[in-house]
């Protein structure tokens, strides 16, 4: 790849329509994000049909803005996992542009993007990730633990059996009448409450690396049913603590078991302040370094898709092999090693 090889990234897996240009694998020239929060707010969650329509309405303008006059050498889009309608919109836009410009098209796993995003420092790309590491992907749609030997070498250790962590935050927020997306609202209320007020469960599922968050959510709903004069801040603080304890405990156990000194945390829930401080503190006592994605790049964006594509292309070039393009969309895509 030439030094200034530029990639247009496209992201449309859930409720953000985004396009970005990454130059030379080093610098984000643009990262335009149209968030559909307003469309979904009154339903307290993402409505797939509305999401598809909003992607279709915005994608051209978002791409136009991100492209500006930047030359591009490749188009990368998130081909899964995600909502089928959004994936389809992203694929059509990406393929049309790639054909028109006469440049290659590459499909990227959205979850891989969330972990690669840990390498951004503002608009610059740094090699912050150090391997081997344990990766925690925590978003509104997914919660997974991976052992990552190097860029593109993954072993999925476990994933949620029911709700994703972000989904649990969103559902608890809904039970409490708080706005969507629930994570930031619950955190805000939690600051005013007592974290030990209510003893919600910490489902650790010993013997597996899987998660299960629906039990915590159900415990909250029973608590609200049985305690008419509940305190919203206490419920939020105790719920948030239970979620963070579960995520931190399992991730650190995995790091210990796989003898790694590095952890990467990406995805929308990685913005959670309590998760950030408690993971950092507890990891530090075990001499483990935690690489959190910067907050502003924790939620869905196309820069992370472009970066994952750059790393994948560079890896193939180094190995002297053609890069697998994977342009078929797959709503249930699993993360796969590159070789
Ligand atoms: O990664 P993301 O933007 O979209 C998906 O790929 O799902 O994650 C969105 C999720 C939502 O569920 C939202 O409530 C959650 O991330 N989230 C948070 C926080 N900020 C966003 N959860 C807990 N604490 C936060 N501060
Ligand atoms: Zn995401």
Coordinates of C-alpha atoms and ligand atoms in Angstrom, one line a residue:
X1 CA 0.0 0.0 0.0
X2 CA 1.3 3.5 -0.8
X3 CA 2.0 5.8 2.1
X4 CA -1.1 7.9 1.8
X5 CA -3.5 4.9 1.0
X6 CA -6.9 6.2 1.9
X7 CA -9.9 4.3 2.9
X8 CA -13.5 5.4 3.0
X9 CA -15.3 3.6 5.9
X10 CA -19.1 3.1 6.1
X11 CA -21.0 2.1 9.2
X12 CA -24.8 1.4 9.2
X13 CA -25.3 -1.7 11.4
X14 CA -27.6 -0.3 14.0
X15 CA -28.7 3.3 14.7
X16 CA -25.8 5.4 13.5
X17 CA -25.2 6.3 9.9
X18 CA -21.5 7.1 9.5
X19 CA -18.8 7.6 6.9
X20 CA -15.1 8.4 7.5
X21 CA -11.9 8.8 5.6
X22 CA -8.7 7.4 7.0
X23 CA -5.4 8.4 5.4
X24 CA -2.3 6.2 5.4
X25 CA -3.6 4.2 8.3
X26 CA -2.6 7.1 10.5
X27 CA -5.0 10.0 10.3
X28 CA -8.7 10.4 10.4
X29 CA -9.5 13.1 7.9
X30 CA -13.3 13.0 8.5
X31 CA -15.7 10.9 10.6
X32 CA -19.3 12.0 10.0
X33 CA -21.9 10.4 12.3
X34 CA -25.6 10.8 12.0
X35 CA -27.2 9.5 15.1
X36 CA -30.9 8.2 14.9
X37 CA -31.5 8.7 18.6
X38 CA -34.4 11.1 18.0
X39 CA -36.1 8.6 15.7
X40 CA -36.0 5.8 18.3
X41 CA -36.3 7.8 21.5
X42 CA -40.1 7.4 21.9
X43 CA -39.9 3.6 21.6
X44 CA -37.0 3.3 24.2
X45 CA -35.0 1.2 21.8
X46 CA -34.0 0.7 18.1
X47 CA -36.9 0.0 15.8
X48 CA -35.4 -1.9 12.8
X49 CA -37.8 -0.6 10.2
X50 CA -37.3 3.0 11.2
X51 CA -33.5 2.4 11.4
X52 CA -33.4 1.1 7.8
X53 CA -35.4 4.1 6.5
X54 CA -33.2 6.6 8.4
X55 CA -30.0 4.9 7.0
X56 CA -31.5 5.1 3.5
X57 CA -32.4 8.8 4.0
X58 CA -29.0 9.8 5.3
X59 CA -26.3 7.6 3.9
X60 CA -25.7 9.6 0.7
X61 CA -25.4 12.9 2.4
X62 CA -23.1 11.5 5.2
X63 CA -20.8 9.9 2.6
X64 CA -20.7 13.1 0.6
X65 CA -19.8 15.1 3.6
X66 CA -17.1 12.6 4.7
X67 CA -15.6 12.4 1.2
X68 CA -15.4 16.1 0.6
X69 CA -12.5 16.2 -1.9
X70 CA -10.4 13.5 -0.4
X71 CA -9.1 10.9 -2.8
X72 CA -9.8 7.3 -1.8
X73 CA -8.1 4.0 -2.7
X74 CA -10.6 1.6 -1.1
X75 CA -14.1 1.4 0.3
X76 CA -14.7 -0.6 3.6
X77 CA -18.2 -1.2 5.1
X78 CA -19.5 -3.0 8.2
X79 CA -21.0 -6.2 6.8
X80 CA -22.2 -7.6 10.1
X81 CA -23.3 -8.3 12.7
X82 CA -26.2 -5.9 12.7
X83 CA -29.8 -5.3 11.5
X84 CA -30.4 -6.7 8.0
X85 CA -32.0 -3.5 6.6
X86 CA -29.1 -1.2 7.7
X87 CA -26.5 -3.7 6.5
X88 CA -28.2 -3.7 3.1
X89 CA -28.2 0.0 2.8
X90 CA -24.5 0.2 3.8
X91 CA -23.5 -2.5 1.3
X92 CA -25.4 -0.9 -1.6
X93 CA -23.9 2.5 -1.0
X94 CA -20.4 1.1 -0.5
X95 CA -20.5 -1.1 -3.6
X96 CA -21.9 1.6 -5.8
X97 CA -19.1 4.0 -4.7
X98 CA -16.4 1.4 -5.1
X99 CA -17.6 0.5 -8.6
X100 CA -17.8 4.1 -9.6
X101 CA -14.3 5.0 -8.3
X102 CA -12.8 1.7 -9.5
X103 CA -11.4 0.8 -6.1
X104 CA -11.6 -2.4 -4.1
X105 CA -14.5 -3.1 -1.7
X106 CA -14.0 -4.8 1.7
X107 CA -16.5 -6.0 4.3
X108 CA -15.5 -5.6 8.0
X109 CA -16.9 -7.2 11.2
X110 CA -18.4 -4.4 13.2
X111 CA -17.3 -5.9 16.5
X112 CA -13.7 -6.0 15.3
X113 CA -14.1 -2.3 14.5
X114 CA -15.0 -1.6 18.2
X115 CA -11.8 -3.2 19.4
X116 CA -9.6 -1.5 16.7
X117 CA -11.1 1.8 17.9
X118 CA -9.0 1.5 21.0
X119 CA -6.0 2.5 18.8
X120 CA -7.3 6.0 18.2
X121 CA -6.0 9.0 20.0
X122 CA -8.2 11.8 18.8
X123 CA -7.9 11.8 15.0
X124 CA -4.6 10.0 15.1
X125 CA -4.0 6.3 15.0
X126 CA -1.4 4.9 17.5
X127 CA -0.5 1.3 18.2
X128 CA -1.8 1.4 21.7
X129 CA -3.0 -2.2 21.7
X130 CA -0.4 -4.7 23.0
X131 CA -0.7 -8.4 22.5
X132 CA -1.7 -10.9 23.6
X133 CA -4.8 -9.4 25.2
X134 CA -8.2 -10.1 26.4
X135 CA -10.9 -8.0 24.6
X136 CA -14.2 -7.1 26.1
X137 CA -16.7 -5.9 23.5
X138 CA -19.7 -4.3 25.3
X139 CA -22.4 -2.6 23.2
X140 CA -26.1 -2.3 22.9
X141 CA -26.3 -5.4 20.8
X142 CA -23.3 -7.5 21.9
X143 CA -21.3 -8.5 24.9
X144 CA -18.3 -10.8 24.1
X145 CA -15.0 -11.8 25.6
X146 CA -12.1 -12.6 23.2
X147 CA -8.6 -13.8 23.5
X148 CA -6.6 -11.9 20.9
X149 CA -3.1 -13.1 20.1
X150 CA -2.4 -10.4 17.6
X151 CA -4.3 -8.1 15.1
X152 CA -6.7 -10.5 13.4
X153 CA -6.0 -13.6 15.5
X154 CA -9.1 -14.2 17.7
X155 CA -10.5 -16.9 19.9
X156 CA -14.0 -16.1 21.2
X157 CA -14.1 -17.1 24.8
X158 CA -17.7 -16.3 25.6
X159 CA -20.7 -14.1 24.9
X160 CA -24.0 -13.1 26.4
X161 CA -26.6 -15.8 26.4
X162 CA -29.5 -13.2 26.5
X163 CA -29.3 -9.4 26.8
X164 CA -26.3 -7.4 25.8
X165 CA -24.9 -5.2 28.6
X166 CA -26.1 -2.0 26.8
X167 CA -29.5 -3.6 26.2
X168 CA -29.8 -4.2 30.0
X169 CA -29.0 -0.6 30.7
X170 CA -31.6 0.5 28.1
X171 CA -34.3 -1.8 29.5
X172 CA -33.7 -0.8 33.1
X173 CA -33.9 2.9 32.0
X174 CA -37.2 2.1 30.3
X175 CA -38.5 0.5 33.5
X176 CA -37.6 3.6 35.4
X177 CA -39.1 6.0 32.8
X178 CA -35.7 7.4 31.8
X179 CA -34.8 8.4 28.2
X180 CA -33.2 6.3 25.5
X181 CA -30.3 5.5 25.2
X182 CA -30.5 4.3 28.8
X183 CA -26.8 3.9 29.7
X184 CA -25.9 7.6 30.1
X185 CA -29.2 8.3 31.9
X186 CA -28.7 5.4 34.4
X187 CA -25.1 6.6 35.1
X188 CA -26.3 10.1 35.7
X189 CA -28.9 9.0 38.2
X190 CA -26.4 6.6 39.8
X191 CA -24.1 9.4 40.8
X192 CA -26.9 10.5 43.3
X193 CA -27.5 7.1 44.7
X194 CA -26.0 4.4 47.0
X195 CA -24.3 1.6 45.2
X196 CA -24.9 -0.8 48.1
X197 CA -28.5 0.1 48.6
X198 CA -29.9 -3.0 46.8
X199 CA -28.2 -6.3 46.4
X200 CA -28.9 -7.1 42.7
X201 CA -27.4 -10.4 41.4
X202 CA -23.9 -10.7 39.8
X203 CA -24.4 -13.6 37.4
X204 CA -20.9 -15.0 36.9
X205 CA -21.8 -18.4 35.2
X206 CA -18.7 -20.2 36.6
X207 CA -17.1 -22.6 34.3
X208 CA -17.9 -20.6 31.2
X209 CA -16.8 -17.2 29.9
X210 CA -20.4 -16.4 28.9
X211 CA -22.5 -13.6 30.3
X212 CA -26.2 -13.4 31.2
X213 CA -27.7 -10.0 32.1
X214 CA -31.5 -10.7 31.8
X215 CA -31.5 -11.9 35.4
X216 CA -30.2 -8.5 36.7
X217 CA -32.8 -6.7 34.7
X218 CA -35.6 -9.0 36.0
X219 CA -34.4 -8.5 39.6
X220 CA -34.7 -4.7 39.0
X221 CA -38.3 -5.2 37.7
X222 CA -39.3 -7.3 40.7
X223 CA -37.7 -4.8 43.1
X224 CA -39.7 -1.9 41.4
X225 CA -42.9 -4.0 41.7
X226 CA -42.4 -4.8 45.3
X227 CA -41.1 -1.4 46.6
X228 CA -43.5 1.3 45.6
X229 CA -41.4 4.1 47.2
X230 CA -38.2 3.2 45.4
X231 CA -35.4 5.7 44.9
X232 CA -34.4 6.0 41.3
X233 CA -30.8 7.0 42.1
X234 CA -30.4 4.0 44.5
X235 CA -31.8 1.6 41.9
X236 CA -29.5 3.0 39.2
X237 CA -26.4 3.0 41.4
X238 CA -27.0 -0.6 42.7
X239 CA -27.8 -1.8 39.2
X240 CA -24.8 -0.1 37.6
X241 CA -22.6 -1.6 40.3
X242 CA -23.9 -5.1 39.7
X243 CA -23.3 -4.7 35.9
X244 CA -19.8 -3.4 36.4
X245 CA -18.9 -6.0 39.0
X246 CA -20.0 -8.7 36.6
X247 CA -18.1 -7.3 33.6
X248 CA -14.9 -6.5 35.6
X249 CA -14.8 -9.8 37.4
X250 CA -15.2 -12.0 34.4
X251 CA -12.8 -10.0 32.2
X252 CA -10.1 -10.1 34.9
X253 CA -10.6 -13.8 35.4
X254 CA -10.1 -14.3 31.7
X255 CA -7.0 -12.2 31.7
X256 CA -5.6 -14.3 34.6
X257 CA -6.5 -17.6 33.0
X258 CA -4.9 -16.6 29.7
X259 CA -1.9 -15.0 31.4
X260 CA -2.2 -11.7 29.5
X261 CA -1.1 -8.3 30.8
X262 CA -3.3 -6.3 28.5
X263 CA -7.1 -5.8 28.2
X264 CA -8.9 -3.9 25.5
X265 CA -12.5 -2.6 26.1
X266 CA -14.6 -1.3 23.2
X267 CA -18.3 -0.6 22.3
X268 CA -20.9 1.9 23.5
X269 CA -20.9 0.7 27.2
X270 CA -17.1 1.4 27.3
X271 CA -18.1 5.0 27.8
X272 CA -19.4 4.1 31.3
X273 CA -17.3 6.0 33.9
X274 CA -17.7 3.4 36.7
X275 CA -16.6 0.6 34.3
X276 CA -13.6 2.6 33.3
X277 CA -12.4 3.4 36.8
X278 CA -13.2 0.1 38.4
X279 CA -11.6 -2.0 35.6
X280 CA -8.5 0.2 35.6
X281 CA -8.2 0.1 39.4
X282 CA -8.6 -3.6 39.8
X283 CA -6.4 -4.4 36.8
X284 CA -3.7 -2.2 38.1
X285 CA -3.4 -4.3 41.3
X286 CA -2.7 -7.3 39.1
X287 CA -0.2 -5.4 36.9
X288 CA -2.6 -5.5 33.9
X289 CA -2.9 -2.5 31.6
X290 CA -6.4 -1.7 30.3
X291 CA -6.8 0.1 26.9
X292 CA -10.2 1.7 26.8
X293 CA -11.5 3.2 23.6
X294 CA -11.7 7.0 23.9
X295 CA -15.3 7.9 25.0
X296 CA -16.1 9.8 21.9
X297 CA -15.2 6.9 19.6
X298 CA -16.9 4.2 21.8
X299 CA -20.2 4.3 20.0
X300 CA -20.7 3.3 16.4
X301 CA -18.6 5.2 13.9
X302 CA -17.1 4.6 10.5
X303 CA -13.5 5.5 11.4
X304 CA -13.2 2.2 13.3
X305 CA -14.4 0.3 10.2
X306 CA -11.8 2.1 8.0
X307 CA -9.0 1.3 10.6
X308 CA -9.9 -2.4 10.8
X309 CA -9.8 -2.5 7.0
X310 CA -6.4 -0.8 6.9
X311 CA -5.0 -3.3 9.4
X312 CA -6.5 -6.2 7.5
X313 CA -5.1 -5.1 4.1
X314 CA -1.7 -4.3 5.7
X315 CA -1.6 -7.8 7.3
X316 CA -2.4 -9.5 3.9
X317 CA 0.2 -7.4 2.1
X318 CA 2.9 -8.3 4.7
X319 CA 2.0 -12.0 4.4
X320 CA 2.0 -11.8 0.6
X321 CA -1.5 -13.1 0.4
X322 CA -4.7 -11.6 -1.1
X323 CA -7.0 -10.0 1.4
X324 CA -10.3 -11.8 1.9
X325 CA -12.9 -9.3 0.9
X326 CA -16.0 -10.8 2.7
X327 CA -18.5 -8.5 1.1
X328 CA -21.6 -10.6 1.8
X329 CA -23.7 -9.1 4.6
X330 CA -24.4 -11.3 7.6
X331 CA -26.6 -10.1 10.4
X332 CA -25.3 -12.8 12.7
X333 CA -21.6 -12.6 11.7
X334 CA -19.1 -14.1 14.1
X335 CA -15.6 -12.7 14.5
X336 CA -13.1 -14.8 12.6
X337 CA -9.3 -14.8 12.4
X338 CA -7.9 -13.4 9.2
X339 CA -5.8 -16.5 8.3
Ligands
LIG1 O1 -21.8 0.4 20.4 P1 -23.0 1.1 20.4 O2 -23.1 2.6 20.0 O3 -24.1 0.4 19.5 C1 -24.2 -0.9 19.3 O4 -23.3 -1.4 18.5 O5 -25.0 -1.6 20.0 O6 -23.6 1.0 21.9 C2 -24.8 1.6 22.3 C3 -25.1 1.1 23.7 C4 -26.5 1.5 24.2 O7 -27.2 0.4 24.8 C5 -26.2 2.5 25.3 O8 -27.2 2.6 26.4 C6 -24.9 2.1 25.8 O9 -24.2 1.7 24.7 N1 -24.2 3.2 26.5 C7 -23.9 3.1 27.8 C8 -23.2 4.3 28.2 N2 -23.2 5.1 27.0 C9 -23.8 4.3 26.0 N3 -24.1 2.1 28.8 C10 -23.6 2.4 30.0 N4 -23.1 3.5 30.4 C11 -22.8 4.5 29.5 N5 -22.2 5.7 29.9
LIG2 ZN1 -21.5 -1.1 17.9

